[in-house]
Amino acid sequence: MAPSPTSHRLLAGLLAGASVAHVANPGLFDSMVPRALPGSPRTWSYASAAAELALAAGVALPRTRRPAALAAAAFFVGVLPANVKMAYDWRDRGPALRAAAIARLPLQVPLVLWAYGVARKAEAR
């Protein structure tokens, strides 16, 4: 399925919204940072926020849309370990929270495909 004409705007909005969420509630995201990563989880949460904001800006601009959308696809793959960690850490929480954490895992696939579709549409122009 081809991305809609507003698909890049929605992707940019999602990335910008995620960036704001990382800054507004960094503790939630700190807890998702895999322990194997060096440095402070807070640094990784803020770095993720900065990356998401840069990707949002890149996707929003026609001139940088294609490389930014490809980078967003890679970013979505890159954050999968954090979602796996969250699902593992939340295995003893209530059924609703556990289900939400597990549901995040397959959501990465459509996000990657969406970003890739935005990149392909930008290439066609």
Short mmCIF file of N, CA and C in Angstrom, two decimals:
data_model
loop_
_atom_site.label_atom_id
_atom_site.label_comp_id
_atom_site.label_asym_id
_atom_site.label_seq_id
_atom_site.Cartn_x
_atom_site.Cartn_y
_atom_site.Cartn_z
N MET A 1 0.85 -1.18 0.00
CA MET A 1 0.00 0.00 0.00
C MET A 1 0.89 1.24 0.00
N ALA A 2 0.58 2.17 -0.87
CA ALA A 2 1.36 3.40 -0.99
C ALA A 2 1.00 4.35 0.15
N PRO A 3 2.00 5.08 0.65
CA PRO A 3 1.72 6.05 1.70
C PRO A 3 0.81 7.15 1.18
N SER A 4 -0.01 7.68 2.05
CA SER A 4 -0.91 8.76 1.66
C SER A 4 -0.10 10.06 1.53
N PRO A 5 -0.70 11.06 0.89
CA PRO A 5 0.00 12.35 0.73
C PRO A 5 0.37 13.00 2.06
N THR A 6 -0.32 12.64 3.13
CA THR A 6 -0.02 13.23 4.43
C THR A 6 0.80 12.29 5.31
N SER A 7 1.19 11.16 4.77
CA SER A 7 1.90 10.15 5.56
C SER A 7 3.17 10.71 6.19
N HIS A 8 3.92 11.51 5.45
CA HIS A 8 5.16 12.07 6.00
C HIS A 8 4.85 13.03 7.15
N ARG A 9 3.75 13.76 7.03
CA ARG A 9 3.37 14.69 8.12
C ARG A 9 3.01 13.92 9.38
N LEU A 10 2.27 12.84 9.21
CA LEU A 10 1.89 12.02 10.36
C LEU A 10 3.12 11.38 11.00
N LEU A 11 4.04 10.89 10.18
CA LEU A 11 5.27 10.29 10.71
C LEU A 11 6.08 11.34 11.45
N ALA A 12 6.21 12.53 10.88
CA ALA A 12 6.94 13.61 11.55
C ALA A 12 6.26 13.96 12.88
N GLY A 13 4.93 13.99 12.89
CA GLY A 13 4.20 14.28 14.11
C GLY A 13 4.40 13.20 15.17
N LEU A 14 4.39 11.94 14.75
CA LEU A 14 4.63 10.85 15.70
C LEU A 14 6.02 10.98 16.31
N LEU A 15 7.02 11.22 15.49
CA LEU A 15 8.38 11.35 15.99
C LEU A 15 8.52 12.56 16.92
N ALA A 16 7.93 13.68 16.55
CA ALA A 16 7.98 14.87 17.40
C ALA A 16 7.26 14.62 18.72
N GLY A 17 6.11 13.96 18.66
CA GLY A 17 5.37 13.64 19.88
C GLY A 17 6.15 12.70 20.79
N ALA A 18 6.83 11.72 20.20
CA ALA A 18 7.66 10.81 20.99
C ALA A 18 8.81 11.57 21.65
N SER A 19 9.37 12.54 20.92
CA SER A 19 10.44 13.36 21.48
C SER A 19 9.96 14.13 22.71
N VAL A 20 8.80 14.73 22.58
CA VAL A 20 8.23 15.48 23.70
C VAL A 20 7.97 14.55 24.88
N ALA A 21 7.45 13.36 24.61
CA ALA A 21 7.18 12.39 25.68
C ALA A 21 8.46 12.00 26.42
N HIS A 22 9.57 11.84 25.68
CA HIS A 22 10.84 11.49 26.31
C HIS A 22 11.32 12.60 27.26
N VAL A 23 11.06 13.84 26.89
CA VAL A 23 11.49 14.96 27.73
C VAL A 23 10.51 15.18 28.88
N ALA A 24 9.22 15.01 28.62
CA ALA A 24 8.20 15.25 29.65
C ALA A 24 8.18 14.17 30.73
N ASN A 25 8.51 12.94 30.36
CA ASN A 25 8.46 11.83 31.31
C ASN A 25 9.68 10.93 31.13
N PRO A 26 10.88 11.47 31.37
CA PRO A 26 12.08 10.68 31.07
C PRO A 26 12.22 9.44 31.94
N GLY A 27 11.65 9.44 33.12
CA GLY A 27 11.77 8.28 34.01
C GLY A 27 11.23 7.00 33.39
N LEU A 28 10.10 7.11 32.70
CA LEU A 28 9.52 5.94 32.04
C LEU A 28 10.50 5.39 31.02
N PHE A 29 11.12 6.27 30.25
CA PHE A 29 12.03 5.85 29.20
C PHE A 29 13.38 5.41 29.76
N ASP A 30 13.80 6.03 30.87
CA ASP A 30 15.04 5.60 31.53
C ASP A 30 14.96 4.12 31.88
N SER A 31 13.80 3.69 32.35
CA SER A 31 13.66 2.31 32.79
C SER A 31 13.71 1.32 31.63
N MET A 32 13.55 1.79 30.41
CA MET A 32 13.58 0.92 29.24
C MET A 32 14.98 0.78 28.64
N VAL A 33 15.89 1.62 29.06
CA VAL A 33 17.24 1.59 28.48
C VAL A 33 17.94 0.30 28.91
N PRO A 34 18.37 -0.49 27.94
CA PRO A 34 19.09 -1.73 28.30
C PRO A 34 20.33 -1.43 29.14
N ARG A 35 20.54 -2.23 30.17
CA ARG A 35 21.67 -2.01 31.09
C ARG A 35 23.02 -2.15 30.40
N ALA A 36 23.06 -2.86 29.29
CA ALA A 36 24.32 -3.08 28.58
C ALA A 36 24.86 -1.80 27.94
N LEU A 37 24.01 -0.79 27.77
CA LEU A 37 24.48 0.46 27.16
C LEU A 37 25.30 1.24 28.18
N PRO A 38 26.40 1.84 27.74
CA PRO A 38 27.23 2.62 28.67
C PRO A 38 26.55 3.94 29.03
N GLY A 39 26.92 4.46 30.17
CA GLY A 39 26.43 5.77 30.57
C GLY A 39 25.09 5.71 31.28
N SER A 40 24.57 6.88 31.52
CA SER A 40 23.34 7.04 32.28
C SER A 40 22.11 6.78 31.40
N PRO A 41 21.11 6.08 31.93
CA PRO A 41 19.87 5.91 31.16
C PRO A 41 19.23 7.25 30.79
N ARG A 42 19.35 8.24 31.67
CA ARG A 42 18.77 9.55 31.36
C ARG A 42 19.42 10.16 30.13
N THR A 43 20.72 10.00 29.99
CA THR A 43 21.41 10.50 28.81
C THR A 43 20.85 9.85 27.56
N TRP A 44 20.61 8.53 27.61
CA TRP A 44 20.05 7.82 26.47
C TRP A 44 18.63 8.28 26.17
N SER A 45 17.85 8.55 27.22
CA SER A 45 16.47 9.02 27.01
C SER A 45 16.47 10.38 26.32
N TYR A 46 17.34 11.27 26.77
CA TYR A 46 17.41 12.59 26.14
C TYR A 46 18.02 12.51 24.73
N ALA A 47 18.99 11.62 24.54
CA ALA A 47 19.56 11.44 23.20
C ALA A 47 18.50 10.91 22.24
N SER A 48 17.66 10.03 22.73
CA SER A 48 16.57 9.50 21.91
C SER A 48 15.61 10.63 21.55
N ALA A 49 15.31 11.48 22.53
CA ALA A 49 14.43 12.62 22.26
C ALA A 49 15.02 13.53 21.19
N ALA A 50 16.31 13.80 21.29
CA ALA A 50 16.97 14.66 20.30
C ALA A 50 16.95 14.00 18.92
N ALA A 51 17.20 12.70 18.88
CA ALA A 51 17.19 11.99 17.60
C ALA A 51 15.79 12.01 16.99
N GLU A 52 14.78 11.78 17.80
CA GLU A 52 13.41 11.80 17.28
C GLU A 52 13.03 13.17 16.75
N LEU A 53 13.44 14.21 17.45
CA LEU A 53 13.14 15.57 16.99
C LEU A 53 13.86 15.87 15.68
N ALA A 54 15.12 15.47 15.57
CA ALA A 54 15.87 15.67 14.32
C ALA A 54 15.24 14.87 13.18
N LEU A 55 14.83 13.64 13.46
CA LEU A 55 14.17 12.83 12.43
C LEU A 55 12.85 13.46 12.00
N ALA A 56 12.09 13.97 12.97
CA ALA A 56 10.82 14.62 12.65
C ALA A 56 11.04 15.80 11.72
N ALA A 57 12.02 16.62 12.04
CA ALA A 57 12.32 17.78 11.17
C ALA A 57 12.77 17.32 9.79
N GLY A 58 13.61 16.30 9.74
CA GLY A 58 14.08 15.80 8.46
C GLY A 58 12.97 15.22 7.61
N VAL A 59 12.06 14.48 8.23
CA VAL A 59 10.93 13.89 7.49
C VAL A 59 9.98 14.99 7.00
N ALA A 60 9.85 16.05 7.76
CA ALA A 60 8.93 17.12 7.40
C ALA A 60 9.40 17.93 6.19
N LEU A 61 10.69 17.99 5.98
CA LEU A 61 11.24 18.81 4.90
C LEU A 61 11.46 17.98 3.64
N PRO A 62 10.93 18.43 2.50
CA PRO A 62 11.06 17.64 1.27
C PRO A 62 12.52 17.30 0.90
N ARG A 63 13.40 18.24 1.10
CA ARG A 63 14.79 18.05 0.69
C ARG A 63 15.49 16.93 1.47
N THR A 64 15.10 16.73 2.71
CA THR A 64 15.76 15.73 3.56
C THR A 64 14.85 14.54 3.89
N ARG A 65 13.66 14.53 3.30
CA ARG A 65 12.67 13.52 3.66
C ARG A 65 13.17 12.09 3.46
N ARG A 66 13.74 11.82 2.29
CA ARG A 66 14.15 10.44 2.00
C ARG A 66 15.20 9.93 2.99
N PRO A 67 16.34 10.63 3.16
CA PRO A 67 17.32 10.10 4.11
C PRO A 67 16.81 10.08 5.56
N ALA A 68 15.99 11.06 5.91
CA ALA A 68 15.46 11.08 7.28
C ALA A 68 14.48 9.94 7.50
N ALA A 69 13.67 9.63 6.51
CA ALA A 69 12.72 8.53 6.65
C ALA A 69 13.47 7.19 6.73
N LEU A 70 14.53 7.04 5.95
CA LEU A 70 15.34 5.82 6.05
C LEU A 70 16.01 5.74 7.43
N ALA A 71 16.48 6.87 7.92
CA ALA A 71 17.08 6.90 9.26
C ALA A 71 16.02 6.59 10.33
N ALA A 72 14.79 7.05 10.12
CA ALA A 72 13.71 6.75 11.06
C ALA A 72 13.41 5.25 11.08
N ALA A 73 13.43 4.62 9.90
CA ALA A 73 13.22 3.17 9.84
C ALA A 73 14.31 2.46 10.64
N ALA A 74 15.55 2.89 10.46
CA ALA A 74 16.66 2.29 11.22
C ALA A 74 16.51 2.57 12.71
N PHE A 75 16.07 3.77 13.05
CA PHE A 75 15.85 4.12 14.46
C PHE A 75 14.80 3.20 15.08
N PHE A 76 13.71 2.95 14.36
CA PHE A 76 12.66 2.08 14.88
C PHE A 76 13.18 0.67 15.13
N VAL A 77 14.08 0.21 14.27
CA VAL A 77 14.71 -1.10 14.49
C VAL A 77 15.62 -1.00 15.72
N GLY A 78 16.34 0.09 15.84
CA GLY A 78 17.30 0.27 16.93
C GLY A 78 16.69 0.34 18.31
N VAL A 79 15.46 0.79 18.42
CA VAL A 79 14.83 0.89 19.74
C VAL A 79 14.11 -0.41 20.14
N LEU A 80 14.11 -1.39 19.26
CA LEU A 80 13.47 -2.66 19.59
C LEU A 80 14.01 -3.28 20.88
N PRO A 81 15.33 -3.28 21.14
CA PRO A 81 15.80 -3.84 22.40
C PRO A 81 15.19 -3.18 23.64
N ALA A 82 14.93 -1.88 23.57
CA ALA A 82 14.28 -1.20 24.70
C ALA A 82 12.85 -1.72 24.89
N ASN A 83 12.16 -1.97 23.79
CA ASN A 83 10.80 -2.50 23.92
C ASN A 83 10.81 -3.94 24.43
N VAL A 84 11.80 -4.72 24.03
CA VAL A 84 11.94 -6.08 24.55
C VAL A 84 12.21 -6.03 26.05
N LYS A 85 13.09 -5.13 26.47
CA LYS A 85 13.39 -4.98 27.89
C LYS A 85 12.14 -4.59 28.68
N MET A 86 11.37 -3.67 28.12
CA MET A 86 10.14 -3.24 28.79
C MET A 86 9.18 -4.42 28.94
N ALA A 87 9.00 -5.21 27.90
CA ALA A 87 8.11 -6.37 27.97
C ALA A 87 8.60 -7.36 29.03
N TYR A 88 9.90 -7.56 29.09
CA TYR A 88 10.46 -8.47 30.10
C TYR A 88 10.26 -7.91 31.50
N ASP A 89 10.59 -6.64 31.69
CA ASP A 89 10.48 -6.01 33.01
C ASP A 89 9.04 -5.93 33.50
N TRP A 90 8.09 -5.84 32.59
CA TRP A 90 6.69 -5.71 32.96
C TRP A 90 5.96 -7.05 33.01
N ARG A 91 6.68 -8.16 32.96
CA ARG A 91 6.05 -9.47 32.93
C ARG A 91 5.26 -9.77 34.20
N ASP A 92 5.60 -9.10 35.31
CA ASP A 92 4.90 -9.34 36.58
C ASP A 92 3.89 -8.26 36.91
N ARG A 93 3.67 -7.34 35.99
CA ARG A 93 2.67 -6.28 36.23
C ARG A 93 1.29 -6.81 35.93
N GLY A 94 0.30 -5.97 36.12
CA GLY A 94 -1.09 -6.37 35.85
C GLY A 94 -1.29 -6.75 34.39
N PRO A 95 -2.37 -7.46 34.12
CA PRO A 95 -2.62 -7.94 32.75
C PRO A 95 -2.65 -6.84 31.70
N ALA A 96 -3.24 -5.70 32.01
CA ALA A 96 -3.35 -4.61 31.03
C ALA A 96 -1.96 -4.04 30.69
N LEU A 97 -1.15 -3.78 31.72
CA LEU A 97 0.19 -3.23 31.48
C LEU A 97 1.08 -4.25 30.78
N ARG A 98 0.97 -5.50 31.19
CA ARG A 98 1.75 -6.56 30.54
C ARG A 98 1.38 -6.67 29.06
N ALA A 99 0.07 -6.62 28.78
CA ALA A 99 -0.39 -6.70 27.38
C ALA A 99 0.08 -5.49 26.58
N ALA A 100 0.06 -4.32 27.17
CA ALA A 100 0.52 -3.11 26.47
C ALA A 100 2.01 -3.22 26.15
N ALA A 101 2.80 -3.72 27.08
CA ALA A 101 4.24 -3.86 26.85
C ALA A 101 4.52 -4.87 25.74
N ILE A 102 3.78 -5.96 25.74
CA ILE A 102 3.97 -6.99 24.72
C ILE A 102 3.49 -6.49 23.36
N ALA A 103 2.41 -5.71 23.34
CA ALA A 103 1.85 -5.19 22.09
C ALA A 103 2.81 -4.23 21.39
N ARG A 104 3.69 -3.60 22.15
CA ARG A 104 4.66 -2.67 21.54
C ARG A 104 5.63 -3.40 20.61
N LEU A 105 5.90 -4.66 20.88
CA LEU A 105 6.91 -5.39 20.11
C LEU A 105 6.55 -5.51 18.63
N PRO A 106 5.39 -6.05 18.28
CA PRO A 106 5.08 -6.15 16.84
C PRO A 106 4.77 -4.80 16.20
N LEU A 107 4.51 -3.78 17.01
CA LEU A 107 4.26 -2.44 16.44
C LEU A 107 5.47 -1.87 15.73
N GLN A 108 6.66 -2.36 16.06
CA GLN A 108 7.86 -1.85 15.40
C GLN A 108 7.83 -2.15 13.90
N VAL A 109 7.24 -3.28 13.53
CA VAL A 109 7.22 -3.67 12.10
C VAL A 109 6.46 -2.64 11.26
N PRO A 110 5.21 -2.29 11.61
CA PRO A 110 4.54 -1.28 10.78
C PRO A 110 5.22 0.09 10.83
N LEU A 111 5.86 0.42 11.94
CA LEU A 111 6.58 1.70 11.99
C LEU A 111 7.74 1.71 11.01
N VAL A 112 8.49 0.61 10.97
CA VAL A 112 9.61 0.51 10.03
C VAL A 112 9.09 0.58 8.59
N LEU A 113 8.03 -0.16 8.31
CA LEU A 113 7.47 -0.17 6.95
C LEU A 113 6.90 1.19 6.57
N TRP A 114 6.30 1.87 7.52
CA TRP A 114 5.76 3.21 7.28
C TRP A 114 6.89 4.17 6.90
N ALA A 115 7.94 4.18 7.70
CA ALA A 115 9.06 5.08 7.42
C ALA A 115 9.69 4.73 6.07
N TYR A 116 9.83 3.45 5.80
CA TYR A 116 10.39 3.03 4.52
C TYR A 116 9.48 3.47 3.35
N GLY A 117 8.17 3.37 3.54
CA GLY A 117 7.23 3.82 2.52
C GLY A 117 7.32 5.31 2.26
N VAL A 118 7.51 6.09 3.31
CA VAL A 118 7.70 7.54 3.16
C VAL A 118 8.98 7.81 2.37
N ALA A 119 10.03 7.06 2.66
CA ALA A 119 11.29 7.24 1.93
C ALA A 119 11.11 6.88 0.45
N ARG A 120 10.42 5.81 0.17
CA ARG A 120 10.21 5.40 -1.22
C ARG A 120 9.39 6.44 -1.98
N LYS A 121 8.37 6.97 -1.32
CA LYS A 121 7.54 7.99 -1.99
C LYS A 121 8.37 9.25 -2.24
N ALA A 122 9.23 9.60 -1.31
CA ALA A 122 10.09 10.78 -1.50
C ALA A 122 11.07 10.55 -2.64
N GLU A 123 11.51 9.32 -2.81
CA GLU A 123 12.43 8.97 -3.90
C GLU A 123 11.75 9.11 -5.26
N ALA A 124 10.47 8.82 -5.31
CA ALA A 124 9.73 8.84 -6.56
C ALA A 124 9.51 10.25 -7.10
N ARG A 125 9.65 11.22 -6.27
CA ARG A 125 9.40 12.62 -6.69
C ARG A 125 10.53 13.20 -7.44
#
